[in-house]
Amino acid sequence: MRRLRELDANVVEEDKKRLNYIMPDGRGGALDFDPNCGVVLLSQLNDGLIEEEVIKEVTASTSKQSSTHHNNDTDNDVAAVSADESNEPLPAAQTTQPSEPPTETDPTNPPSSAKPTTTNNYVWDKRYRCWIPKNKILSNKSHNTEQKNNARIARNAKRLFKKKKTSFSKRSKAIIAASSLAAAGASDWGVQSVIFGTIKAMVHEMGLKISDEQLAAACPDVGTLKNWEFDLAGGCLAKVIVQIADDATRMMRDYNQPLKITLVTDHGNREGVDHFVKMIVWSSKDEKGRNVLRHFNLDIDKGGHSMVEAANAIHRSLQSMHLDDIDVEYSYITGDSGGGAKVQSLHPQLVEIGVMPEVSGCMNCILHAFNLAYETACKDSIGDQGMNKNTTFQMIYLAVLMLNTVKKRNNLDHLKKYYRMTMTQLLENEHYIAGASTNFIQAFDDLLEVVKESENDGAAEEVEAELEIDTLLHGSTDTPADDDEDVTPYDIFAEDTEMQTEEVSAPDDATMDDAESAVEYDNEKMTKEELADDCPTNVKEPNFGRWGTISYVAKVVKLHWLPLFYMAQNIKDTEKPNSYLHTVTSKLIELMSAKAHPDDDTPTHYASLQWIVAFGEAFFDANMDWAKTNDPIFGPGSYGHITRLVPEHLFMMKKQYDALRDGGWKNNPLFNGFNRAVDGIAPRGDLDKCGREFFERMPELFLQRFEESFSEHTKKWRDRETLPVLIAAGHPLIVKWFCRWLFNHSVTIPSIEIDLYHYAGDQAMKIDLRECIEWLIEKVPADEFHRIQDDPLIQELIDDLATVAQSEEEIDLLDPATWGEHDFSRAEALIWNAIAPRAAHQQRVENLVQTAAHLGQTHVEEARRSARAKIHCLFYRDYKTWASAIVRQRKKEKMARMEADETTQQKPKKKRRQPNEQRVKVEGKAWLELFSKWIDGQLDGIKVARERMGDEAMKKIVAELGKDNKSSAVEQEEAIEQFRRASKSTKNRTVASIHLADVTAWMEGAIILSYLTATNKCKDYIIAELEHRQVKRPKTRIRKKKKKPVTIQIKEWKDMNEAELRHVLRDDERARLQKEEEKVFAKVEEIKNIKPLSAKMKEWMPRQWQIYKQKKGTG
């Protein structure tokens, strides 16, 4: 039946057309049309009318005009059917007299002569042929339901403000707690104010009459927000516990194996707060039954740096998981290889206190090993970075500091204008051209070649340049910064752990100590205008502690050498002498123009920069990037879990490195720029003069120091405890022949080439199978070969490995397509359980250290910081990877639609990477839309977990999280006062002035103080140096008898031992540096080396290298 709905008689006509009505007081009902009597029955109307009176009134009005009529039953039945089954939209009610009144022959359709269209209380609706009460309108059933929902929404909205305290539901509280974590850097009061303002604006838009007192009472206060965070953190922990319990049950039921959980730890200090981040990893199944890796941050509590303190902190954190009754095993730990809590010492302590079993293992971070080797080689051969350092690394730091300071002090457009004006002058102004062609011949020639190449293409006015330009510098791609100033608010927490051909962050990151690439290069043709617009705008400050940034930023400085130098000169000329930018640019100009001799063609640091860039392109960059990729089999969530591939990749790196050793780099075209730079430097005799001799010695020392450090920190990847990982899950062909060797050590391994498909370069790297296996087992003693086979993992897989060894085909235990008729599903499950969770590096945890600083930025208590870390882990950590995949797919679909539409096909001005190859940013409305979906999914899982855990267990978990009684010992921090320069330099230095670079001790530029010992027989040399420096002999006080005067006696040099002489020499070196080089040192202990001034001490300098070799056992 056609339904009727009450409405307000005063509703405006525009609203009537939408049929969107409800009585102001919310009352309502339904009126039914009765086809038998042709009247309207008020069956449910709540307005006090009596049904019989209405029928009587309408019938009396119509009977006066109904002396004759047509067949009522037939007509009314048709009218009723047509009214009920019509698909036409309902019109607005007739509130005025119709133009054509009903006929007289039908009570429901009165004759036109009488025109009875109204009664006292009813009006005739012509179209639907029925009577309706005045001030009422026809409405369908769905609209009736909608209005009921609207009334319910209004009642619920008012309900929030009836009480004198916040009355949000549990889910709403969780939504607010999760969302407000994005503003963890804001104070609680700030978050409370934003929530209040949002609610007040919504109330205003809804037209609800709510007093200010009610609004204030409904909003959460500071204490309430804190409690909501703890409650949500408890839900997050419950969800993880339930997930682990389900996965452990599955593993024990299907494979009779405990669930293997691995640990990844890292100490960090950010914002003056010490953090010991602890993360667990395990293998699980997603909603579609696919294998995945799951990660959870246990906490970011403080923890001591000693072995015992760190082990106790881990034990305490694991106890909070309440997994004692679940079949889990903590099988592996990855951590730092240095410090008091280094993983090699921490693991035995965890075994001793019963946290990890004896068969468990440990591994040091491969990224730490790789970066440490690079840092050691750079510092020992070229020099360190820092204040008072005249090194190449300090130069590139100052270049980036200049760019970022201009951008911060003004804006991005200001920086671009500086660069544009400088580049335009460099290309057109004869004074700039004359200076560049005289002082920077190689850099200027490179620019001329680019310009000449463009002119030969026929572009007389538009100079196109074939340059490698970092798309990141222009802000057109995602930035992986954790602490980068240009990161969007959406990148505060989220971690994009996709393969690095795409990245970083965001952190959500990034969000990126950032280990993400500071720049990425892309070949582009550019016009002259584009060349002038090619300003580096978003370059991270290079730092050895920020993995990968040194090499990448060195490329930027080399590429933009000339515009950066002349921009620095222009800024210096426009800045006040005492300004910060004036100081930065003055030092930058000195370092960029420094030459061993004014007649040299190549600046000293430009030559070093060429080596840094060449080594990065030839070896370091691609391998560093590979270490930060996902495992190709384990999928998107496997960032850092490449343990099974590391041993074979190390062999590939060895082959690459061997090609550079013993002068091999000279034949590599990537080093042509360095060779040319060295040719522009004349010999100067001594190494400390930084002439050609220095640069002939430097490469070999660099490569030697890199190899020594890297071999030392990666040797564990080739021992008998690690090889089973490769044997079970490495390259299929390596696995096959490794298994054959495992069962028969006398087997002859063929010398055949194989491709390592997981290499990060453009093409797969070819290696020799026999050489690879022989190198991998080289460090395993022959009498320990059998212990490899006795490994618990190998024993579990022994039958499957035997089948692999006997097969003529290549079988990949992780690829069912290669299995043939044999079922290796059990082996696959065990590999996922035991090997996949093992982390090869700590980058995920390094990012968490950055996040920990943000979570505790407002100095909230330790317990709340860790509670926030749990929320962040579920709601933000993996969000960007999930959201990026959706946005990337949307972009691909959009591009496909555009390509299909011929009218939208336009050749782009610049060719960019395709959507499936480039990084995408999740921001704006897309970020909010997808984050809403993500929150709903996580809260649904938390709700199920709460129900399974039970109310009592949840109360206990939340209560434990809220206790701020952490007992982890924290090492007392020493306050080290930082000093700026004691005074400004009064020296006038021009471009042509001689400004020498610091030469390291390993390059025979200094004496290592720690080597001046009695064992090394150097007393005569120290005395000669002290006498040359005219150092006054120290005085000593002697009291022979009590109550006798003190005798002051001057010591003789020969009567002092080497330690005493060394301390005197160190004090004098500190005074010399402060006076002559204006260097400031907070403590004398900062002096590690001294520059020899006497001829006799210089003679002793070459002995340092022999002493080092003797210590290492290679001398």
Coordinates of N, CA, C and O in Angstrom, one line a residue, residues 185-253:
G185 N 53.5 14.6 18.6 CA 54.4 15.7 18.9 C 53.7 16.9 19.5 O 54.4 17.8 20.0
A186 N 52.4 16.9 19.5 CA 51.6 18.0 20.1 C 51.3 17.6 21.6 O 51.3 16.5 21.9
S187 N 51.1 18.6 22.3 CA 50.7 18.4 23.7 C 49.3 17.8 23.9 O 48.5 17.9 22.9
D188 N 49.1 17.2 25.0 CA 47.7 16.7 25.2 C 46.7 17.8 25.2 O 45.6 17.6 24.7
W189 N 47.1 18.9 25.7 CA 46.1 20.1 25.6 C 45.8 20.5 24.2 O 44.7 20.8 23.8
G190 N 46.9 20.4 23.3 CA 46.6 20.7 21.9 C 45.7 19.7 21.2 O 44.8 20.1 20.5
V191 N 45.9 18.4 21.5 CA 45.1 17.4 21.0 C 43.6 17.6 21.5 O 42.7 17.5 20.7
Q192 N 43.5 17.9 22.8 CA 42.2 18.1 23.3 C 41.5 19.3 22.7 O 40.3 19.2 22.4
S193 N 42.2 20.3 22.4 CA 41.6 21.5 21.8 C 41.1 21.2 20.3 O 40.1 21.6 19.9
V194 N 41.9 20.4 19.6 CA 41.5 20.0 18.2 C 40.2 19.2 18.3 O 39.3 19.4 17.4
I195 N 40.2 18.2 19.2 CA 39.0 17.4 19.3 C 37.7 18.3 19.6 O 36.7 18.1 19.0
F196 N 37.9 19.2 20.6 CA 36.8 20.1 21.0 C 36.4 20.9 19.8 O 35.2 21.1 19.5
G197 N 37.3 21.5 19.1 CA 36.9 22.3 17.9 C 36.2 21.6 16.9 O 35.3 22.1 16.3
T198 N 36.6 20.3 16.6 CA 36.0 19.5 15.6 C 34.5 19.2 16.0 O 33.6 19.3 15.2
I199 N 34.3 18.8 17.3 CA 33.0 18.5 17.7 C 32.1 19.7 17.7 O 30.9 19.6 17.3
K200 N 32.6 20.8 18.1 CA 31.8 22.1 18.1 C 31.4 22.4 16.7 O 30.2 22.8 16.5
A201 N 32.3 22.3 15.7 CA 32.0 22.6 14.4 C 30.9 21.7 13.8 O 30.0 22.1 13.1
M202 N 31.0 20.4 14.1 CA 30.0 19.4 13.7 C 28.6 19.7 14.3 O 27.6 19.6 13.6
V203 N 28.6 20.0 15.6 CA 27.3 20.4 16.2 C 26.7 21.6 15.6 O 25.5 21.7 15.4
H204 N 27.5 22.6 15.3 CA 27.0 23.8 14.6 C 26.4 23.4 13.2 O 25.3 23.9 12.9
E205 N 27.1 22.6 12.5 CA 26.6 22.2 11.1 C 25.3 21.4 11.2 O 24.4 21.5 10.4
M206 N 25.2 20.6 12.3 CA 24.0 19.8 12.4 C 22.8 20.6 13.0 O 21.6 20.1 13.0
G207 N 23.1 21.7 13.5 CA 22.0 22.6 14.0 C 21.5 22.1 15.4 O 20.4 22.5 15.8
L208 N 22.3 21.4 16.1 CA 21.9 20.9 17.5 C 22.1 22.1 18.5 O 23.1 22.8 18.4
K209 N 21.2 22.2 19.3 CA 21.3 23.2 20.4 C 22.0 22.6 21.6 O 21.3 22.0 22.5
I210 N 23.3 22.8 21.7 CA 24.1 22.2 22.8 C 24.8 23.4 23.4 O 25.5 24.2 22.7
S211 N 24.8 23.4 24.7 CA 25.5 24.5 25.4 C 27.0 24.3 25.5 O 27.5 23.1 25.2
D212 N 27.7 25.3 25.7 CA 29.2 25.2 25.8 C 29.6 24.3 27.0 O 30.6 23.6 26.9
E213 N 28.8 24.3 28.1 CA 29.1 23.4 29.2 C 29.0 22.0 28.8 O 29.8 21.1 29.1
Q214 N 27.9 21.7 28.0 CA 27.8 20.3 27.5 C 28.9 19.9 26.6 O 29.3 18.7 26.6
L215 N 29.3 20.8 25.7 CA 30.4 20.5 24.8 C 31.6 20.2 25.5 O 32.3 19.2 25.2
A216 N 32.0 21.0 26.5 CA 33.2 20.8 27.3 C 33.2 19.5 28.0 O 34.2 18.8 28.1
A217 N 32.0 19.1 28.6 CA 31.9 17.9 29.4 C 32.0 16.7 28.4 O 32.5 15.6 28.9
A218 N 31.5 16.8 27.2 CA 31.5 15.7 26.3 C 32.9 15.4 25.7 O 33.2 14.2 25.3
C219 N 33.8 16.4 25.7 CA 35.2 16.2 25.1 C 36.1 15.5 26.2 O 36.0 15.8 27.3
P220 N 37.0 14.6 25.7 CA 37.9 14.0 26.6 C 39.0 15.0 27.1 O 39.5 15.8 26.4
D221 N 39.3 14.8 28.4 CA 40.3 15.7 29.0 C 41.7 15.0 28.9 O 41.7 13.9 28.3
V222 N 42.7 15.6 29.4 CA 44.0 15.0 29.3 C 44.2 13.6 29.9 O 44.7 12.7 29.2
G223 N 43.6 13.4 31.1 CA 43.7 12.1 31.7 C 42.9 11.1 31.0 O 43.3 9.9 30.8
T224 N 41.8 11.5 30.4 CA 41.0 10.5 29.6 C 41.7 10.1 28.3 O 41.7 8.9 28.0
L225 N 42.3 11.0 27.6 CA 43.1 10.6 26.4 C 44.2 9.6 26.8 O 44.4 8.7 26.0
K226 N 44.8 9.9 27.9 CA 45.9 8.9 28.3 C 45.3 7.5 28.6 O 45.9 6.5 28.1
N227 N 44.2 7.5 29.3 CA 43.6 6.2 29.5 C 43.1 5.5 28.3 O 43.2 4.2 28.1
W228 N 42.6 6.2 27.3 CA 42.2 5.7 26.0 C 43.4 5.1 25.3 O 43.3 4.0 24.7
E229 N 44.5 5.7 25.4 CA 45.7 5.2 24.7 C 46.2 3.9 25.4 O 46.5 2.9 24.6
F230 N 46.1 3.8 26.7 CA 46.5 2.5 27.3 C 45.5 1.4 27.0 O 45.9 0.3 26.8
D231 N 44.2 1.8 26.9 CA 43.2 0.8 26.6 C 43.4 0.3 25.2 O 43.3 -1.0 24.9
L232 N 43.7 1.2 24.2 CA 43.9 0.7 22.9 C 45.2 -0.1 22.7 O 45.2 -1.1 22.0
A233 N 46.2 0.3 23.5 CA 47.5 -0.4 23.4 C 47.2 -1.8 23.9 O 47.8 -2.8 23.4
G234 N 46.4 -2.0 25.0 CA 46.1 -3.3 25.5 C 45.4 -4.1 24.4 O 45.6 -5.3 24.3
G235 N 44.5 -3.5 23.7 CA 43.8 -4.2 22.6 C 44.8 -4.6 21.5 O 44.6 -5.7 21.0
C236 N 45.7 -3.8 21.2 CA 46.7 -4.1 20.2 C 47.5 -5.3 20.6 O 47.8 -6.3 19.9
L237 N 47.9 -5.3 21.9 CA 48.7 -6.4 22.5 C 47.9 -7.7 22.5 O 48.4 -8.8 22.1
A238 N 46.6 -7.6 22.8 CA 45.7 -8.8 22.8 C 45.6 -9.3 21.4 O 45.6 -10.6 21.2
K239 N 45.5 -8.5 20.4 CA 45.4 -8.9 19.0 C 46.6 -9.7 18.6 O 46.5 -10.8 17.9
V240 N 47.8 -9.2 19.0 CA 49.0 -9.9 18.7 C 49.1 -11.2 19.4 O 49.5 -12.3 18.8
I241 N 48.8 -11.3 20.7 CA 48.8 -12.5 21.4 C 47.9 -13.6 20.8 O 48.3 -14.7 20.6
V242 N 46.7 -13.2 20.4 CA 45.7 -14.1 19.8 C 46.3 -14.6 18.5 O 46.2 -15.8 18.2
Q243 N 46.9 -13.7 17.7 CA 47.5 -14.1 16.4 C 48.6 -15.1 16.6 O 48.7 -16.1 15.9
I244 N 49.5 -14.8 17.6 CA 50.6 -15.7 17.8 C 50.1 -17.1 18.3 O 50.5 -18.2 17.9
A245 N 49.0 -17.1 19.2 CA 48.5 -18.3 19.7 C 47.9 -19.1 18.5 O 48.1 -20.4 18.4
D246 N 47.2 -18.5 17.6 CA 46.6 -19.2 16.4 C 47.7 -19.8 15.5 O 47.6 -20.9 15.1
D247 N 48.8 -19.0 15.3 CA 49.8 -19.5 14.4 C 50.6 -20.6 15.1 O 51.0 -21.6 14.4
A248 N 50.8 -20.5 16.4 CA 51.5 -21.6 17.1 C 50.7 -22.9 17.1 O 51.2 -24.0 16.9
T249 N 49.4 -22.7 17.3 CA 48.5 -23.9 17.2 C 48.6 -24.6 15.9 O 48.6 -25.8 15.7
R250 N 48.6 -23.7 14.8 CA 48.6 -24.3 13.5 C 49.9 -25.0 13.2 O 49.9 -26.1 12.6
M251 N 51.1 -24.4 13.6 CA 52.4 -25.1 13.4 C 52.5 -26.4 14.2 O 53.0 -27.4 13.6
M252 N 52.0 -26.4 15.4 CA 52.1 -27.6 16.2 C 51.2 -28.7 15.7 O 51.5 -29.9 15.6
R253 N 50.0 -28.3 15.2 CA 49.0 -29.2 14.7 C 49.4 -29.8 13.4 O 49.3 -31.1 13.2

